[in-house]
Coordinates of C-alpha atoms and ligand atoms in Angstrom, one line a residue:
X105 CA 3.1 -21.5 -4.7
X106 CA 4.5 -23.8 -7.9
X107 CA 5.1 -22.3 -11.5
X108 CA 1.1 -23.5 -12.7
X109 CA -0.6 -22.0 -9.3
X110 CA 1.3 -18.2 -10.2
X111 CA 0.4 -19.0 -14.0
X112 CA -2.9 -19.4 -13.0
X113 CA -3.1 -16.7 -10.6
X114 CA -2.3 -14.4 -13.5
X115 CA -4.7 -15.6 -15.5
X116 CA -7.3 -14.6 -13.3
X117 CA -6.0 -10.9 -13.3
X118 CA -7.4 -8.1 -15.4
X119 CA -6.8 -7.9 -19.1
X120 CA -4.6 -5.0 -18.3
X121 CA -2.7 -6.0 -15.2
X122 CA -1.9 -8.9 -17.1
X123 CA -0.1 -6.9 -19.8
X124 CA 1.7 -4.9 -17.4
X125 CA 2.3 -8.0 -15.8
X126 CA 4.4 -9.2 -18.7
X127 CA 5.5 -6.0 -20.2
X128 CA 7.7 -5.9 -17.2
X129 CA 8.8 -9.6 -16.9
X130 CA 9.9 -9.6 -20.5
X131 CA 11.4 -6.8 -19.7
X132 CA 13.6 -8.3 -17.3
X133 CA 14.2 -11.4 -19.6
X134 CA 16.0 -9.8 -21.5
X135 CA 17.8 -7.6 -19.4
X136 CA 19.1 -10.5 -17.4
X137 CA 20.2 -12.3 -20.6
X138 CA 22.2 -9.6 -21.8
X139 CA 23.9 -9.2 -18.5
X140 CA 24.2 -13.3 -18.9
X141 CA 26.2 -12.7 -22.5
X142 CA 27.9 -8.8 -21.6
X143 CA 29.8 -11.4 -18.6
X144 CA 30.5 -14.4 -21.0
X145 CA 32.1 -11.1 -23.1
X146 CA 33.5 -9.7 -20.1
X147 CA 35.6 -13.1 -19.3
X148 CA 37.3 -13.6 -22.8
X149 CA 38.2 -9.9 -21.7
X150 CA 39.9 -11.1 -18.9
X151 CA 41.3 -14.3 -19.8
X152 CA 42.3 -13.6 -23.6
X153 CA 45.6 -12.0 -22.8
X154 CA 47.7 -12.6 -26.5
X155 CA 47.3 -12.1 -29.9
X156 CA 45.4 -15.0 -32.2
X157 CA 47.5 -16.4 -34.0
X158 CA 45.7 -15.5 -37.4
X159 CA 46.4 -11.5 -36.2
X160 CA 50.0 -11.8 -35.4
X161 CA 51.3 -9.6 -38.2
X162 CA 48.7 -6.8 -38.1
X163 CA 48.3 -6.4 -34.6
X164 CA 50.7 -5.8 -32.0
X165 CA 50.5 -7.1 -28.5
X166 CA 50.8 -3.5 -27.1
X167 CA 47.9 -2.5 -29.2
X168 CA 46.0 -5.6 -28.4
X169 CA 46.7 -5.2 -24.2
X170 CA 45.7 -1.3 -24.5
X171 CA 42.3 -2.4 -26.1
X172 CA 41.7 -5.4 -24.2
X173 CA 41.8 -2.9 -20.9
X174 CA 40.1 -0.5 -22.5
X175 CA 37.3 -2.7 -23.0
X176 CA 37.1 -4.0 -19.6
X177 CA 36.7 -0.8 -18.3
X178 CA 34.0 -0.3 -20.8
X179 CA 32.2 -3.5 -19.5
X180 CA 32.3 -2.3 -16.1
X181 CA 30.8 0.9 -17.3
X182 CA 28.1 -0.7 -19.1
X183 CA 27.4 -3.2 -16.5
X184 CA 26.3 -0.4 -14.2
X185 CA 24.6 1.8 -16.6
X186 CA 22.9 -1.2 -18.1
X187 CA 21.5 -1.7 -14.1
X188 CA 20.9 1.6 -13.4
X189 CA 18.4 1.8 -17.0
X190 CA 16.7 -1.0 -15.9
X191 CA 15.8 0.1 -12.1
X192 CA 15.0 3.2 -13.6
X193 CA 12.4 2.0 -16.2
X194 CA 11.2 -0.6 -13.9
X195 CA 10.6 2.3 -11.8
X196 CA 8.7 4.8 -14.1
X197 CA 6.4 2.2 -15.0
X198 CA 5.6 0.7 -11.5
X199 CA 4.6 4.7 -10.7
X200 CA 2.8 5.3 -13.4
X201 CA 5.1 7.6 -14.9
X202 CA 4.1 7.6 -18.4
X203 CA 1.0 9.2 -17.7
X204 CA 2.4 11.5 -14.9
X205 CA 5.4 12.4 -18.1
X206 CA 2.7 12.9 -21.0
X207 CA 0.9 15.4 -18.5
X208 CA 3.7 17.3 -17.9
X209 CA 5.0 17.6 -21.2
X210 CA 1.4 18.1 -22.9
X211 CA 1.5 17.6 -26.6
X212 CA 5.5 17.6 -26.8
X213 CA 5.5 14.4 -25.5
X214 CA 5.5 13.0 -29.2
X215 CA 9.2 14.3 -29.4
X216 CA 10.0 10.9 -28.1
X217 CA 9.2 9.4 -31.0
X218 CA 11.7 11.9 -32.6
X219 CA 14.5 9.0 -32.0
X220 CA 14.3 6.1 -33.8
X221 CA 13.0 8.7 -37.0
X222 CA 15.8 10.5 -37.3
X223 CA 17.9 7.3 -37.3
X224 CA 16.2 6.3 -40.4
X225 CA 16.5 9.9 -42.0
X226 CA 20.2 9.5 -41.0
X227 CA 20.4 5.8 -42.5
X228 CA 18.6 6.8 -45.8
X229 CA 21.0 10.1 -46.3
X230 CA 24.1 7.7 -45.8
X231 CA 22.6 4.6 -47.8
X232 CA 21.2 6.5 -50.9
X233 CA 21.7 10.6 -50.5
X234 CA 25.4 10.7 -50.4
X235 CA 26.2 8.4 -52.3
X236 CA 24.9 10.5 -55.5
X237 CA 27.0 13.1 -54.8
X238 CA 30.5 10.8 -55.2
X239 CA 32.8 10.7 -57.5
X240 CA 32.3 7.6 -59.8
X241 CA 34.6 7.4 -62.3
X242 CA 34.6 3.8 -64.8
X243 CA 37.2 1.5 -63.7
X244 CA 40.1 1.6 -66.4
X245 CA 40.7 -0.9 -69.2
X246 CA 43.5 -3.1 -67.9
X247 CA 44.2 -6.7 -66.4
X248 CA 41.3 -6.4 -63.1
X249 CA 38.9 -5.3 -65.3
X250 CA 39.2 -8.1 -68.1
X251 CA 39.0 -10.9 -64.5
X252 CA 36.1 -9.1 -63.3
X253 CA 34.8 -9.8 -66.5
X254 CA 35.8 -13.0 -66.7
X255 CA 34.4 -14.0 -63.1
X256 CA 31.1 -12.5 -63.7
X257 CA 30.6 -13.8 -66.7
X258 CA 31.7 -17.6 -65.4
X259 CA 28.4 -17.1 -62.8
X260 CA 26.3 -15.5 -65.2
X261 CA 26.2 -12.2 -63.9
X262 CA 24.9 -9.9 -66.2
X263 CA 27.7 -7.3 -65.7
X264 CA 27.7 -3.8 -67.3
X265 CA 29.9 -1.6 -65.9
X266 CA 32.4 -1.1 -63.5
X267 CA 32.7 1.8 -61.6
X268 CA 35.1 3.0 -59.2
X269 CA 33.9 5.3 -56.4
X270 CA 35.9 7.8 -54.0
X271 CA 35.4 5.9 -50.4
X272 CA 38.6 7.1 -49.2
X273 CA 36.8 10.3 -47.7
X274 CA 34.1 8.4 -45.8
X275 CA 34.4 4.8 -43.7
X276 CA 32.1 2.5 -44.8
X277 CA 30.9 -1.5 -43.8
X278 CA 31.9 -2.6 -47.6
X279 CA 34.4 -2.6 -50.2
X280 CA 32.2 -2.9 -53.0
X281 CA 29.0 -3.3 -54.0
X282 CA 27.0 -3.9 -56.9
X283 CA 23.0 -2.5 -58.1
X284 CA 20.9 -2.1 -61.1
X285 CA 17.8 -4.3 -62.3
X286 CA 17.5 -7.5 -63.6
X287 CA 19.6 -7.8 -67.0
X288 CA 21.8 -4.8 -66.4
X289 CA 24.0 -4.6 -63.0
X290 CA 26.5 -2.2 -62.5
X291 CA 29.9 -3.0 -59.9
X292 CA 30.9 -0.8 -57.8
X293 CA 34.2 -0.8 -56.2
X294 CA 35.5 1.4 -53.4
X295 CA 39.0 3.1 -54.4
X296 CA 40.2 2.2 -51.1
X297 CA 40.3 -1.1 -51.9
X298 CA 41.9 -0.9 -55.3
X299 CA 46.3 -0.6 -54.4
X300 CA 47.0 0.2 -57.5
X301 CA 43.9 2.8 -57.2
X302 CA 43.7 4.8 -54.2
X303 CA 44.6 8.3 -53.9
X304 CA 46.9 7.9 -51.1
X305 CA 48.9 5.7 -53.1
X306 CA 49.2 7.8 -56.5
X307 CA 51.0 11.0 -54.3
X308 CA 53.5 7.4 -53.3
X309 CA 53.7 6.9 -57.1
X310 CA 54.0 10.9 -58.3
X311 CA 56.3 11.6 -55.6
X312 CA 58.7 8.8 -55.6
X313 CA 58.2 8.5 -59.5
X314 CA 58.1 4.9 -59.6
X315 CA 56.0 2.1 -61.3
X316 CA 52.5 1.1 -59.7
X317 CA 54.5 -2.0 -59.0
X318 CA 55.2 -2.6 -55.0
X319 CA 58.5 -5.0 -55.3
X320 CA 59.9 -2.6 -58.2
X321 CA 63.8 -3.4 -57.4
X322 CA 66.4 -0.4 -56.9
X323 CA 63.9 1.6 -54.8
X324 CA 65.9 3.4 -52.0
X325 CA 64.9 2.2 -48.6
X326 CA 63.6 5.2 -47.9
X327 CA 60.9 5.3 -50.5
X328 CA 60.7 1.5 -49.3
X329 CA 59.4 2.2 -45.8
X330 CA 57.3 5.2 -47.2
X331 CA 55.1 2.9 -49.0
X332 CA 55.2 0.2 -47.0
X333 CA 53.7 2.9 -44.2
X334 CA 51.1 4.1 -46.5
X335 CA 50.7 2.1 -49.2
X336 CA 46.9 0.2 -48.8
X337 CA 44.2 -1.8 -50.9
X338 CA 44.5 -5.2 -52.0
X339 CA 46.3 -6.6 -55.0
X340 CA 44.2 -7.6 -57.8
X341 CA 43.4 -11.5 -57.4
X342 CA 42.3 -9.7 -53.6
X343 CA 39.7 -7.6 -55.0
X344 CA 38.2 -10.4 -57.2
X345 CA 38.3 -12.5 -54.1
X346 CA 36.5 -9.8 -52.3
X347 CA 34.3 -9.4 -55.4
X348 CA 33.2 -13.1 -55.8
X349 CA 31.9 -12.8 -52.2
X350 CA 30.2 -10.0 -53.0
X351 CA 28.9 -11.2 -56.0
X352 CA 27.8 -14.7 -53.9
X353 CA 25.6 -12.7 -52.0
X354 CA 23.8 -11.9 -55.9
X355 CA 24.4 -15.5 -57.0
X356 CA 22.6 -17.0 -53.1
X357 CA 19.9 -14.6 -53.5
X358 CA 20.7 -13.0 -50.4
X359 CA 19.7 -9.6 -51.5
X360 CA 16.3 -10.7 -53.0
X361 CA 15.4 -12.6 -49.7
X362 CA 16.4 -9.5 -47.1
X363 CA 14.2 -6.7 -49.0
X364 CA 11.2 -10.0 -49.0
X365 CA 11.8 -10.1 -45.3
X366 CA 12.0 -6.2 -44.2
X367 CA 8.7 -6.1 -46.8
X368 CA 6.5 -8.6 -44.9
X369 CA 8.1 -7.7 -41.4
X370 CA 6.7 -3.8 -42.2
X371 CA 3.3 -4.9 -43.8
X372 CA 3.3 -7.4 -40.5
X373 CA 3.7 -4.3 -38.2
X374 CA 1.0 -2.0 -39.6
X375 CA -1.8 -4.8 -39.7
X376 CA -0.8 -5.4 -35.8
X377 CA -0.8 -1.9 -35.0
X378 CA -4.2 -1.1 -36.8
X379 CA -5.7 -4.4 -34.5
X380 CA -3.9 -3.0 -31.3
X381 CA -4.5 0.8 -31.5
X382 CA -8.5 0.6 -30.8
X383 CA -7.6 -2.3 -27.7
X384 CA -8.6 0.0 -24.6
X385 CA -7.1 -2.7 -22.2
X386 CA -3.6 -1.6 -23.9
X387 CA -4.1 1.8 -22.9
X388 CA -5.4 1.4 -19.3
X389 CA -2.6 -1.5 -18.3
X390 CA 0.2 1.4 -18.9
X391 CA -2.1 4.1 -16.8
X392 CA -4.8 5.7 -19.3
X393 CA -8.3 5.1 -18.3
X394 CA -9.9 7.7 -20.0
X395 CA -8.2 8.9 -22.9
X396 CA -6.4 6.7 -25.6
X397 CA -3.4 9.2 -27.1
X398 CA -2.6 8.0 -30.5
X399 CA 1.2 9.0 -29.6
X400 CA 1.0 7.1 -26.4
X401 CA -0.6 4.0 -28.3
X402 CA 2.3 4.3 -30.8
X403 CA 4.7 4.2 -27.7
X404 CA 3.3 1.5 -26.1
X405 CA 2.9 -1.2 -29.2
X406 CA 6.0 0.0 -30.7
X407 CA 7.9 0.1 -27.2
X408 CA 6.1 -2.2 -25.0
X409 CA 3.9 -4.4 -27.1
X410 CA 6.4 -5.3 -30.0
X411 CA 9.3 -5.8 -27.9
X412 CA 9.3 -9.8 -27.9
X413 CA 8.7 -9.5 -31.6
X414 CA 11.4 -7.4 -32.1
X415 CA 14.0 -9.5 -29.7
X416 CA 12.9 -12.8 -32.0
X417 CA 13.3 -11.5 -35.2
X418 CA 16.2 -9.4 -34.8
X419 CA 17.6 -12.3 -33.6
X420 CA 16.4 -14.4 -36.7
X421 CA 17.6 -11.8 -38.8
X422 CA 21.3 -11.7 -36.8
X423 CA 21.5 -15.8 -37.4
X424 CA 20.4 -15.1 -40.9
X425 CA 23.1 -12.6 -41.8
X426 CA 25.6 -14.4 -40.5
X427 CA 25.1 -17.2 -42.3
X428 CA 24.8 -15.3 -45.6
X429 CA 28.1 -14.1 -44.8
X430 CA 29.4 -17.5 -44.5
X431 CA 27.7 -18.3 -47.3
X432 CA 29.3 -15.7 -49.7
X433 CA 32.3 -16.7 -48.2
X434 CA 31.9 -20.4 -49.2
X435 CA 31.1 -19.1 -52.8
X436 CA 34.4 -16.9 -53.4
X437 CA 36.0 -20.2 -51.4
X438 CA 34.3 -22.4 -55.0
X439 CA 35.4 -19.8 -57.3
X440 CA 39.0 -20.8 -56.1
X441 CA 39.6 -17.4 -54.2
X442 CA 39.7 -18.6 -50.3
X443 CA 43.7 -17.9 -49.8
X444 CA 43.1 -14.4 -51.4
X445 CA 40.0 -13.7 -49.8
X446 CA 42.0 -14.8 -46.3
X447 CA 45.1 -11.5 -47.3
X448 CA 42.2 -9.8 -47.8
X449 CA 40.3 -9.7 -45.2
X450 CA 43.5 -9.4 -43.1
X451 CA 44.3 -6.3 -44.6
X452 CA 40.6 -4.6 -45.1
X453 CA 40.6 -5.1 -41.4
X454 CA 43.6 -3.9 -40.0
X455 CA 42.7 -0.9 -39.2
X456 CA 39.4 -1.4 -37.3
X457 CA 40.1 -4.3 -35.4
X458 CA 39.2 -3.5 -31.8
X459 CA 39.1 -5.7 -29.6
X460 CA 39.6 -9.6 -32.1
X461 CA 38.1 -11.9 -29.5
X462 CA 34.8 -12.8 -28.7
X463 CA 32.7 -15.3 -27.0
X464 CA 30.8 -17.1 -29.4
X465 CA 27.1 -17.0 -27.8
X466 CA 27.5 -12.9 -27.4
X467 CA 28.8 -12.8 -30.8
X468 CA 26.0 -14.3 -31.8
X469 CA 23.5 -12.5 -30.5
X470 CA 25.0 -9.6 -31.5
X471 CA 26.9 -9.5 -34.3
X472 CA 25.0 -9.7 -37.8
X473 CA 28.7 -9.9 -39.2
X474 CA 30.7 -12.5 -38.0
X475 CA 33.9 -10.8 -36.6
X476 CA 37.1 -11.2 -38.8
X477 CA 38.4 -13.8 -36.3
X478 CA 35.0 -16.1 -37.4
X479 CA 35.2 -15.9 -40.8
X480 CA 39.3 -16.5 -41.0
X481 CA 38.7 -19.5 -38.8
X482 CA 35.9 -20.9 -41.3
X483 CA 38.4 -20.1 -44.4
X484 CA 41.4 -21.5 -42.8
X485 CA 39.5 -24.9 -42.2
X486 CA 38.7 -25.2 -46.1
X487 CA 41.9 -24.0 -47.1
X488 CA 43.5 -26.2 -45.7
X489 CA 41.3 -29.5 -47.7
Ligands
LIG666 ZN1 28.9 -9.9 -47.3

């Protein structure tokens, strides 16, 4: 039977055998590509066996072997897990088991839901709760803050403050960050970036009694070696390197265009799901012919119904943030900051490297961030002009 004669044999199906029908075959799409990029993954794994050249002094080939094992292993874990989750869910629905579970269960069934929910609540604490319970303290008159003047003044940024916040307690995905509306924007800079900042290095400074300078001469060794072990941040022309890309993000309208986007993706999502919920072939193709739960028809469009959506646009959205990382990149590269931005990026990194190396189609489709090795690669190749 060719491609057009199964097509059309579907066709012919029931409105609801048909859904099922491609419920599970999307399903399996997308399982089989994953497996298809987690093995493309898996064989940089096996084949990438030294440091790049870019990581030579932050990452030792000891530390580099113990990860690149480590995350072998981890493949082969997934692989099988990632199989068994499949069969299994393959399984429940080919039985029926979504009705057979919401009997069972009764009315706690909607605990399901109780996932994804409390990822947001968690999301929202960490994005806007805690943060107003830091310590911001104005960043001191001195040399960095007359450049960060300077800089945001040469882009038209209308600055007003600086702050510096207490990140050291917490890890976070930035360094800095800037908010406020329209005419009056405040900057925001974690102390951990800041050397001549951070709390780790002022005990250095108190205890060894010496100048916020790192090459001050006629330091003992000892000292030396102290700070050398703990000493972190990024020197000034760093953090404005850092800051320019930050601030390209303002400049490219990144941040404008991502709240547009979530916006018309959620207004998208309700109008679908108020057309969807009363469809009676929805609820009968995943086993309920008489009753239509509303739980189980928030479960099966969310689940089930949206999952193409969801695999396109999170996909769109992945291709999209990488390139407005690239694109901030490029901007702090105008403002004359690429070799800064390159130390910088070294160091911000160095201590959550992982495992460096990845295949460029997984990383791709799974990495909204391009990976430190990406982005050094794409400043290295301007640098060098
Ligand atoms: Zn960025």
């Amino acid at each position: 039977m060719g491609l057009w004669e199964s097509l059309d044999a579907m066709w012919q199906m029931p409105a609801e055998e048909r859904i099922f029908g491609v419920v599970l075959l999307f399903s399996w799409t997308v399982y089989l590509w994953e497996t298809f990029l987690a093995q493309r993954q898996r064989r940089i794994y096996k084949t990438t066996t030294h440091v790049p050249l870019e990581l030579g002094q932050i990452m030792d080939s000891e530390t580099f072997e113990k990860s690149r094992l480590y995350q072998l292993d981890k493949s082969t874990f997934s692989f099988w897990s990632g199989l068994y989750s499949e069969i299994e869910g393959t399984l429940i629905l080919l039985f029926g088991g979504i009705p057979y579970l919401w009997r069972l269960s009764g009315r706690f069934c909607g605990y399901a839901g109780f996932g994804p929910e409390y990822e947001v609540l968690v999301t929202i604490y960490a994005d806007y709760i805690a943060p107003l319970f830091d310590k911001f303290t104005p960043l001191p008159e001195g040399k960095l803050k007359q450049e960060i003047e300077v800089m945001a003044k040469s882009i038209d940024f209308p600055l007003t403050k600086v702050y510096v916040v207490e990140g050291s307690k917490r890890s976070s995905h930035s360094n800095a960050y800037f908010y406020g509306f329209f005419k009056n924007k405040r900057i925001v800079l974690f102390d951990t970036l800041l050397e001549e900042y951070s709390v780790l290095n002022k005990d250095i400074q108190e205890e060894s009694g010496m100048e916020p300078h790192r090459d001050g001469e006629g330091d003992s060794e000892e000292i030396k070696a102290k700070v050398k072990n703990k000493k972190q941040g990024c020197k000034n022309e760093e953090v404005l390197a850092v800051l320019g890309h930050e601030l390209g993000h303002w400049k490219l309208g990144h941040t404008v265009k991502n709240i547009i986007i979530s916006q018309m993706n959620s207004f998208l999502c309700f109008f679908l799901f108020a057309v969807l919920i009363g469809r009676k072939e929805l609820f009968a193709a995943f086993g309920f012919y008489e009753s239509q739960p509303t739980l189980i028809g928030l479960l099966i469009i969310f689940q089930f119904v949206f999952s193409p959506y969801n695999e396109v646009l999170s996909f769109c959205l992945t291709v999209l943030s990488r390139r407005f990382e690239f694109q901030a990149d490029a901007f702090a590269e105008k403002l004359g900051k690429a070799k800064d931005l390159y130390s910088a990026l070294i160091k911000l990194n160095k201590d959550n490297l992982g495992f460096p190396v990845s295949d460029w189609l997984f990383s791709m489709w799974h990495y909204s961030h391009p990976p430190l090795l990406e982005r050094l690669q794409a400043l290295k190749n301007s640098k060098q002009d």
